[in-house]
mmCIF file of C-alpha atoms and ligand atoms in Angstrom:
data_model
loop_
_atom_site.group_PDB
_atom_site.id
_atom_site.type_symbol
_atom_site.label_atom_id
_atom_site.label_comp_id
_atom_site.label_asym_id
_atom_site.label_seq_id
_atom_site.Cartn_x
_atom_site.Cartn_y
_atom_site.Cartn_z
ATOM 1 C CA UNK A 1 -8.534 1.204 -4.987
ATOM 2 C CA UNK A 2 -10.949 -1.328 -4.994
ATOM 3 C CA UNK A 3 -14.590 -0.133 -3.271
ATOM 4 C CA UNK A 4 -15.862 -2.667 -0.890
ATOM 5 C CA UNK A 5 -18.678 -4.742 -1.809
ATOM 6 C CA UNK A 6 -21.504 -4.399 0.740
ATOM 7 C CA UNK A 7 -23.607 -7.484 -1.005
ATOM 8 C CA UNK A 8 -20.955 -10.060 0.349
ATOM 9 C CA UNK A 9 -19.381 -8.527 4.169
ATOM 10 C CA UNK A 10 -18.454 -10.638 6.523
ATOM 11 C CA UNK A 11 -21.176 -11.009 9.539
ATOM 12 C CA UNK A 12 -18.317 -11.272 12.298
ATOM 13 C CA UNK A 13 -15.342 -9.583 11.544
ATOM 14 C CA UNK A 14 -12.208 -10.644 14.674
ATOM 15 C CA UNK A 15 -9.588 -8.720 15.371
ATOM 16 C CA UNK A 16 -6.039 -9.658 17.456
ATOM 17 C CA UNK A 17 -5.227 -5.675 18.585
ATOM 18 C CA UNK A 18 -1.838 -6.365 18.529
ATOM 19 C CA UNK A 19 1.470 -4.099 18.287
ATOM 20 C CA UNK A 20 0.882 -1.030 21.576
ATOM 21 C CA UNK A 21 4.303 -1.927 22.595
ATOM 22 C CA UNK A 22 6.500 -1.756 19.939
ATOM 23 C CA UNK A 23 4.742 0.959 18.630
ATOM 24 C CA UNK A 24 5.264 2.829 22.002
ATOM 25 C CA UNK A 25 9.123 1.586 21.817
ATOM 26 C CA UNK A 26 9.896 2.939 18.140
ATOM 27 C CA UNK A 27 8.895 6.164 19.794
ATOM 28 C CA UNK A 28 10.731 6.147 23.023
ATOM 29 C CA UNK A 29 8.015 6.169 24.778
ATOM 30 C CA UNK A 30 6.525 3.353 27.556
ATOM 31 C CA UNK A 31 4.367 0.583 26.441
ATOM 32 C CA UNK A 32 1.418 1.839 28.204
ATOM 33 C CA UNK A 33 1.610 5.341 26.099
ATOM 34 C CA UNK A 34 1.060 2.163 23.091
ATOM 35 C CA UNK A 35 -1.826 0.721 24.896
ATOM 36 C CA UNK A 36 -3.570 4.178 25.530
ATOM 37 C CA UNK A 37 -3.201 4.709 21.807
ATOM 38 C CA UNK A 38 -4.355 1.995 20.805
ATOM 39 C CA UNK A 39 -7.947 3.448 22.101
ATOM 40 C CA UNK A 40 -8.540 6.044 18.854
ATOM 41 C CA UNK A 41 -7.980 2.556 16.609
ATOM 42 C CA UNK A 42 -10.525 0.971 18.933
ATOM 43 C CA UNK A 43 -12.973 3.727 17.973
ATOM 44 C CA UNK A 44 -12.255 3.895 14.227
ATOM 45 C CA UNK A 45 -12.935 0.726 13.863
ATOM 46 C CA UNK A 46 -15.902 0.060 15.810
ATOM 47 C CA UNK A 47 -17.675 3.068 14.202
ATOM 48 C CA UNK A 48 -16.275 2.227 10.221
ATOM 49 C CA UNK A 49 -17.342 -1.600 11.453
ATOM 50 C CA UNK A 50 -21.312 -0.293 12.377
ATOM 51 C CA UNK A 51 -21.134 2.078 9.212
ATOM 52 C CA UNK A 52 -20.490 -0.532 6.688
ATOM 53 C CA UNK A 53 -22.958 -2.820 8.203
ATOM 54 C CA UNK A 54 -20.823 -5.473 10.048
ATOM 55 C CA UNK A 55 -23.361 -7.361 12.697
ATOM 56 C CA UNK A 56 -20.512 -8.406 15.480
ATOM 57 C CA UNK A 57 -16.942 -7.200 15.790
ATOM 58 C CA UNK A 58 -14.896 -9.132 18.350
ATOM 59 C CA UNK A 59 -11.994 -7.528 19.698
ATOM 60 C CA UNK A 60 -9.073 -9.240 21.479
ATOM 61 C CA UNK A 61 -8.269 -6.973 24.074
ATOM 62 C CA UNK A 62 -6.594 -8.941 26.859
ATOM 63 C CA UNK A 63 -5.958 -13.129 26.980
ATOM 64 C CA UNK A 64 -5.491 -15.243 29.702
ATOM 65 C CA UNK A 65 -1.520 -15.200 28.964
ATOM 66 C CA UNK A 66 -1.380 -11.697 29.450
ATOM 67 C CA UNK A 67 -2.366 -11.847 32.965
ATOM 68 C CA UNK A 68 0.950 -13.166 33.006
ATOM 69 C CA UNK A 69 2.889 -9.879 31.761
ATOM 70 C CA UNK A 70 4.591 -7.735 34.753
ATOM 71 C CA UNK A 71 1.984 -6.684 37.625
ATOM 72 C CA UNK A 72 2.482 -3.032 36.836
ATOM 73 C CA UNK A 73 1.043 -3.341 33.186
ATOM 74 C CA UNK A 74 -1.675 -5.761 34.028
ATOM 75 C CA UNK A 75 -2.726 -2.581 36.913
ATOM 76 C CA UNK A 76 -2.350 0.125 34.010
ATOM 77 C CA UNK A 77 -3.783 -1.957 31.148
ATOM 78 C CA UNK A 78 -7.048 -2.377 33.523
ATOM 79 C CA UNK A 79 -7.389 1.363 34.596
ATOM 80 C CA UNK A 80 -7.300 2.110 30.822
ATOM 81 C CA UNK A 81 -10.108 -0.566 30.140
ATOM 82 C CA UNK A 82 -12.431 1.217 32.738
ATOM 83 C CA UNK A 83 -11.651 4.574 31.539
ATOM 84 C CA UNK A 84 -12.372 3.806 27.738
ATOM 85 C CA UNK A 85 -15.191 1.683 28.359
ATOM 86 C CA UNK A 86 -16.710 4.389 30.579
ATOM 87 C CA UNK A 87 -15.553 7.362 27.758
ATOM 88 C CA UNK A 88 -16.669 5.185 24.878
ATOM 89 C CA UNK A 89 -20.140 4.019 26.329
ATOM 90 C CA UNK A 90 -22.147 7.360 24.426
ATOM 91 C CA UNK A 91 -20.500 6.268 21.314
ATOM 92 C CA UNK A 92 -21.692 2.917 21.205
ATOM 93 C CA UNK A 93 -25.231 4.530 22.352
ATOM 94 C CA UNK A 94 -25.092 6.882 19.570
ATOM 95 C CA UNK A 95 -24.267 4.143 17.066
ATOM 96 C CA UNK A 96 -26.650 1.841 18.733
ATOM 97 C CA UNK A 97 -23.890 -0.617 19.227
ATOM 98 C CA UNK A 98 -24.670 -3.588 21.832
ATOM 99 C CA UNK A 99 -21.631 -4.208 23.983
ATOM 100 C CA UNK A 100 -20.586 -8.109 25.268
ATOM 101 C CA UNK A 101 -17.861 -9.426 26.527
ATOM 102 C CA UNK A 102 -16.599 -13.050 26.212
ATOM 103 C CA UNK A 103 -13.801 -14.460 28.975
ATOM 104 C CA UNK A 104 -13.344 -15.386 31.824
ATOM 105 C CA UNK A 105 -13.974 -11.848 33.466
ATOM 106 C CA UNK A 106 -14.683 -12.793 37.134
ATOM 107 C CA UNK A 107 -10.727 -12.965 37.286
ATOM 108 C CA UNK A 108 -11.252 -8.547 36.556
ATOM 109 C CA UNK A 109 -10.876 -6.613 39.367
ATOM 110 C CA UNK A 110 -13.888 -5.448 41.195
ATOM 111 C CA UNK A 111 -14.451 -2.150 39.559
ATOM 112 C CA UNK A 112 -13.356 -3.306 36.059
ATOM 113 C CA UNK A 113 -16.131 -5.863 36.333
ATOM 114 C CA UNK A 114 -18.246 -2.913 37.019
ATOM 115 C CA UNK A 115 -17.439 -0.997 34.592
ATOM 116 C CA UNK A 116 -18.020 -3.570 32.061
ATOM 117 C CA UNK A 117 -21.124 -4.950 33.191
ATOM 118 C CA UNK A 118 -22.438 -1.285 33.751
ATOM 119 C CA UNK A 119 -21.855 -0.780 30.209
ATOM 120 C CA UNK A 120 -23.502 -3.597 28.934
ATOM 121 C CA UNK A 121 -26.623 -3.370 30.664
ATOM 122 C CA UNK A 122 -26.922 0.533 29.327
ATOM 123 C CA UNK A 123 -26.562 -1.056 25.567
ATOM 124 C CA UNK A 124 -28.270 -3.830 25.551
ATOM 125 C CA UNK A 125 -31.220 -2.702 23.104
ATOM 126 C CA UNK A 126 -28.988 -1.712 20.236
ATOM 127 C CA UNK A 127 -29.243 -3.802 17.417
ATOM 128 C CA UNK A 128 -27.262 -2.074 14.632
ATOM 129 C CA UNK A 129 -24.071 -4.295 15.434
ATOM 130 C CA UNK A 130 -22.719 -5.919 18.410
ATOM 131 C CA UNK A 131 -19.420 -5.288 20.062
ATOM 132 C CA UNK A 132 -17.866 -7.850 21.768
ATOM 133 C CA UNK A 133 -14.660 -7.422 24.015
ATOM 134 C CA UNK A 134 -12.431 -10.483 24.305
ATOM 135 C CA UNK A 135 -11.187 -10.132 28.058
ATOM 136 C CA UNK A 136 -9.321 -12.638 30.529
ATOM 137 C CA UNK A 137 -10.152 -14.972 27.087
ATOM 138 C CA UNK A 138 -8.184 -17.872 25.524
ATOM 139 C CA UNK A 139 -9.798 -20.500 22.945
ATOM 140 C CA UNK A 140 -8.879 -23.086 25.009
ATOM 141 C CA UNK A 141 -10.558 -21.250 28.055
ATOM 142 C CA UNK A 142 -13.636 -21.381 26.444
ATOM 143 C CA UNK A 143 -13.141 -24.877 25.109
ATOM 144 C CA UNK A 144 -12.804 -26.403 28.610
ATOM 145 C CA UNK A 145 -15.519 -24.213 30.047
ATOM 146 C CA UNK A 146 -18.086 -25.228 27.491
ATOM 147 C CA UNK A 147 -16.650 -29.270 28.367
ATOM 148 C CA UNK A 148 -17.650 -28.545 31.916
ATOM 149 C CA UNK A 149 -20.906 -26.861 31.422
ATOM 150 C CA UNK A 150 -21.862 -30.121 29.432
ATOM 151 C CA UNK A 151 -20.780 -32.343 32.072
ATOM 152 C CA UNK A 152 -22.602 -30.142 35.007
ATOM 153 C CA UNK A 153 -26.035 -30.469 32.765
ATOM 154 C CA UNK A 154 -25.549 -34.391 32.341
ATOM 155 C CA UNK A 155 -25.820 -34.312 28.833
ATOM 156 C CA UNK A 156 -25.066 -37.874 27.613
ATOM 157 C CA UNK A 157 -22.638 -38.331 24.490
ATOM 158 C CA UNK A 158 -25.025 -39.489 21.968
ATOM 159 C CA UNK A 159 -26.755 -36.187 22.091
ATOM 160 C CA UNK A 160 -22.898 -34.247 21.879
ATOM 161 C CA UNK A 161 -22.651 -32.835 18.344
ATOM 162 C CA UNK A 162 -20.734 -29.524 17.049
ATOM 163 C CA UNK A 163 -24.469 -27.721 17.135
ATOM 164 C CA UNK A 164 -24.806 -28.357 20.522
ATOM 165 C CA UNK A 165 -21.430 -28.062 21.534
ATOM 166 C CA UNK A 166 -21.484 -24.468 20.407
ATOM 167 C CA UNK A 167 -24.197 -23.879 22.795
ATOM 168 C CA UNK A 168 -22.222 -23.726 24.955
ATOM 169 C CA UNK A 169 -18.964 -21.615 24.600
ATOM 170 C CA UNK A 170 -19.036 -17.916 25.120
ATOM 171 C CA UNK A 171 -20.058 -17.206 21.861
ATOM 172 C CA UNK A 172 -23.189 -18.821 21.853
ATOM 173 C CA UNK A 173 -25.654 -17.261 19.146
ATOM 174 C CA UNK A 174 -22.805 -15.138 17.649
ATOM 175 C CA UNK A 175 -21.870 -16.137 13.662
ATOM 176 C CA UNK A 176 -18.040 -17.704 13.505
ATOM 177 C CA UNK A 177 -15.921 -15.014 12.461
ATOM 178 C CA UNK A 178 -15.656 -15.031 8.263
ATOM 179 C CA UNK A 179 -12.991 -12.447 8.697
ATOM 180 C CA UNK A 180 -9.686 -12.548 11.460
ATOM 181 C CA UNK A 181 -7.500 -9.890 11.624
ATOM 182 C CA UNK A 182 -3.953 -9.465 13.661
ATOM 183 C CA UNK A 183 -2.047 -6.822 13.311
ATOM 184 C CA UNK A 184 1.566 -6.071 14.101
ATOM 185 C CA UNK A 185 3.158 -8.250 11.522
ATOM 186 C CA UNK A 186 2.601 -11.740 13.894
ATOM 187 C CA UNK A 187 1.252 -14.920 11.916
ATOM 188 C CA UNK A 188 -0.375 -16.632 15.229
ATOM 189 C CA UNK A 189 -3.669 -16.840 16.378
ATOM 190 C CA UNK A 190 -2.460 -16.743 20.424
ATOM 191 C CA UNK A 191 -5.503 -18.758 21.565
ATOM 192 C CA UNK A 192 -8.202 -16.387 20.136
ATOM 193 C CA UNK A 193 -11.280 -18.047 18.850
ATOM 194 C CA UNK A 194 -9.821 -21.502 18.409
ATOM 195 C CA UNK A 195 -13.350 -23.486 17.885
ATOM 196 C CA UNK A 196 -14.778 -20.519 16.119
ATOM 197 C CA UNK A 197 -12.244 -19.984 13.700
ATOM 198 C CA UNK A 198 -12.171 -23.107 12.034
ATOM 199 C CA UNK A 199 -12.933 -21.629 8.798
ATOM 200 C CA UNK A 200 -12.280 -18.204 9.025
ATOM 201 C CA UNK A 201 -10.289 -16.071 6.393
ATOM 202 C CA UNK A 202 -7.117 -14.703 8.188
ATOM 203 C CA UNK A 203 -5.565 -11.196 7.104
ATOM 204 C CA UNK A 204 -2.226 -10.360 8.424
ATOM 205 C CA UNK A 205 -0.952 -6.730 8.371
ATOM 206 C CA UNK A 206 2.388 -5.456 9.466
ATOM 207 C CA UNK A 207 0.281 -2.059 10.824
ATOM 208 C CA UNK A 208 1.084 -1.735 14.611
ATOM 209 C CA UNK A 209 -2.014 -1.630 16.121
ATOM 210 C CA UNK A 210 -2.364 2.092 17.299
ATOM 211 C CA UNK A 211 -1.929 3.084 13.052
ATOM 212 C CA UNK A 212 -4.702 0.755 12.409
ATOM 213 C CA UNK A 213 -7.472 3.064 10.188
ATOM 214 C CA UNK A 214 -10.537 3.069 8.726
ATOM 215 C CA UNK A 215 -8.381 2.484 5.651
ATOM 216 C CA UNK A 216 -6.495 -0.887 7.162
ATOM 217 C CA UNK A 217 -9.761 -2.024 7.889
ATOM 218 C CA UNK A 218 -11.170 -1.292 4.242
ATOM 219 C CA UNK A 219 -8.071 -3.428 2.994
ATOM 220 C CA UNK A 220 -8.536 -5.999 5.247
ATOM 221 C CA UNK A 221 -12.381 -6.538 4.057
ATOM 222 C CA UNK A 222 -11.146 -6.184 0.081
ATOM 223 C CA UNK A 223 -8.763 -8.580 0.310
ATOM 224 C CA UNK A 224 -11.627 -11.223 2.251
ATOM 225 C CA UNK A 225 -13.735 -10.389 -1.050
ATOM 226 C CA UNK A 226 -11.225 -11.605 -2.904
ATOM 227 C CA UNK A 227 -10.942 -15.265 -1.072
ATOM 228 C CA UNK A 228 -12.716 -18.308 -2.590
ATOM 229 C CA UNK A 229 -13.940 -19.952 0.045
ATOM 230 C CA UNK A 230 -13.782 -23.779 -0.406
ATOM 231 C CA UNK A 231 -15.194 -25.572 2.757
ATOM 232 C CA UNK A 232 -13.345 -28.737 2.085
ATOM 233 C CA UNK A 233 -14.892 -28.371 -1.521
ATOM 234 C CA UNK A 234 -13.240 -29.160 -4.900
ATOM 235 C CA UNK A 235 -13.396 -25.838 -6.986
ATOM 236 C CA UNK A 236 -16.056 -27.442 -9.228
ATOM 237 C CA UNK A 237 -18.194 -27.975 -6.518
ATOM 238 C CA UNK A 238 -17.868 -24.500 -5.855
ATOM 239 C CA UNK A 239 -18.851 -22.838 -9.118
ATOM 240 C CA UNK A 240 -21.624 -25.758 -9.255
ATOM 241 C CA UNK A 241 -23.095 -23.969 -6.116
ATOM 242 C CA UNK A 242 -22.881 -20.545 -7.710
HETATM 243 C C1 IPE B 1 -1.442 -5.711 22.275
HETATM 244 O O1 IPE B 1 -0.222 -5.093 22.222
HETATM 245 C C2 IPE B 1 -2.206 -5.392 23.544
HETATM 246 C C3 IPE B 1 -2.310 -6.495 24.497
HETATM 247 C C4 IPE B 1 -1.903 -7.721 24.279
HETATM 248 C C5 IPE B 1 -2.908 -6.202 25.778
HETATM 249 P P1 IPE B 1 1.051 -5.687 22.955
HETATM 250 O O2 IPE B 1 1.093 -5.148 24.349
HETATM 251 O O3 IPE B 1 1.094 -7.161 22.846
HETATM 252 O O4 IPE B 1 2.237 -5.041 22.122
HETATM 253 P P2 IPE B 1 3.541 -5.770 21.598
HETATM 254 O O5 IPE B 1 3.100 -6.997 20.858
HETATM 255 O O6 IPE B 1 4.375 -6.080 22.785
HETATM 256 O O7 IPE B 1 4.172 -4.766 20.678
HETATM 257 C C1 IPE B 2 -2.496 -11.494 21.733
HETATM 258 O O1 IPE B 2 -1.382 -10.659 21.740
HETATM 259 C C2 IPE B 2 -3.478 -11.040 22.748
HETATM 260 C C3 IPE B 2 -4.130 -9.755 22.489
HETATM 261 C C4 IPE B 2 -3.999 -9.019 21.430
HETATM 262 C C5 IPE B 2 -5.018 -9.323 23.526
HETATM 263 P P1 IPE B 2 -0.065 -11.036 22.540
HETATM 264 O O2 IPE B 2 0.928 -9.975 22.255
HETATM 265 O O3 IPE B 2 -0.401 -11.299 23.955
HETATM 266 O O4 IPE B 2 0.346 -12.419 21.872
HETATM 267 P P2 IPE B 2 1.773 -13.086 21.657
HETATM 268 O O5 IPE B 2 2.448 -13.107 22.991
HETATM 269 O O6 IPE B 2 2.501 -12.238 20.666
HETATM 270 O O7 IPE B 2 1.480 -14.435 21.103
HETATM 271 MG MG1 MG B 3 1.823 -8.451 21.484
#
């Protein structure tokens, strides 16, 4: 197999988690027994993502439709987020990994909110990579939030440009993602990074998300290497650049 070439990695690698509950289902089991093993994929790939030298990692770990799925799941799937988050916390302080989060996460319940923000304030000196947890987020959230922001600071439309614009949605100072990832065989994006992803590289893999390894991951960043990258470009252009 191809090695991966650490001269040309993506900055901000994305990844649509997707799969728990069929994976659960193939094994008789209930969704949530998916969900809770999705976890050990979490932590491969967050640690193979710091080892390689990837400087953010978004992870889509609930949207703004899923608040939508039957009560019962929403309850478990936000016990399981404080317990992880609370296990997983010396990890990312042994890897010196920066947690964030991006969402709308005032709709979290109280001590899901504290959990979270707990966590971030006890990484937020680690500069080897930065983790950041898509919760309670949809593209379009963040599209509309970043409109009203604007409005509330009275910025005028002259001064409106994609620069500025960026500014203000949740992923302010972050790199667009070079690299998306969904698992579970799906070909949607399911309002993840809408604005951001403009130009991203998409890699689809049938992998249920609880089988995702070190080694999916490896594939995934192979196959980006492989990409030519146009921009809009002719090929010409492109090979005039190089
Ligand atoms: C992804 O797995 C996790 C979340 C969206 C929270 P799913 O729960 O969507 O699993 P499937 O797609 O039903 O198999
Ligand atoms: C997308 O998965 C959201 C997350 C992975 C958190 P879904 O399972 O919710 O998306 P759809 O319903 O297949 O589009
Ligand atoms: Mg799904």
């Amino acid at each position: 197999m191809n090695k991966i070439d650490t001269n040309n990695l993506p900055k901000h690698i994305g990844i649509i988690m997707d799969g728990n509950g069929r994976w659960a289902k193939t094994k008789g089991k209930l969704r949530l027994f998916g969900h809770k093993s999705g976890v050990k994929a979490v932590r491969e790939t967050v640690e193979m993502s710091a080892q390689i030298g990837i400087k953010f990692l978004t992870l889509y770990a609930f949207s703004t439709e899923n608040w939508s799925r039957p009560k019962s799941e929403v309850k478990s799937l936000m016990r399981l987020l404080i317990s992880s988050i609370n296990s997983e916390t010396k990890t990312l302080l042994k890897n010196n990994i920066k947690l964030k989060s991006i969402g709308d996460t005032n709709l979290l319940p109280q001590d899901a909110k504290e959990q979270l923000n707990s966590s971030i304030e006890k990484t937020k000196n680690n500069n080897r990579m930065t983790l950041i947890l898509a919760l309670s987020y949809s593209g379009r959230w963040d599209i509309i939030s970043a409109v009203k922001k604007i409005i509330k600071h009275k910025i005028t439309s002259d001064k409106i440009d994609e620069q500025l614009f960026e500014q203000y949605l949740s992923t302010k100072n972050v790199p667009n993602p070079e690299l998306l990832i969904r698992t579970s065989g799906e070909y949607r994006i399911s309002n993840f990074l809408l604005w951001q992803s403009a130009y991203s590289e998409f890699y689809f893999t049938d992998t249920l998300w609880p089988d995702f390894r070190k080694s999916d991951l490896e594939k995934a960043i192979i196959d980006f290497q492989s990409r030519e990258r146009r921009f809009g470009n002719t090929v010409e252009q492109k090979n005039q650049a190089c």
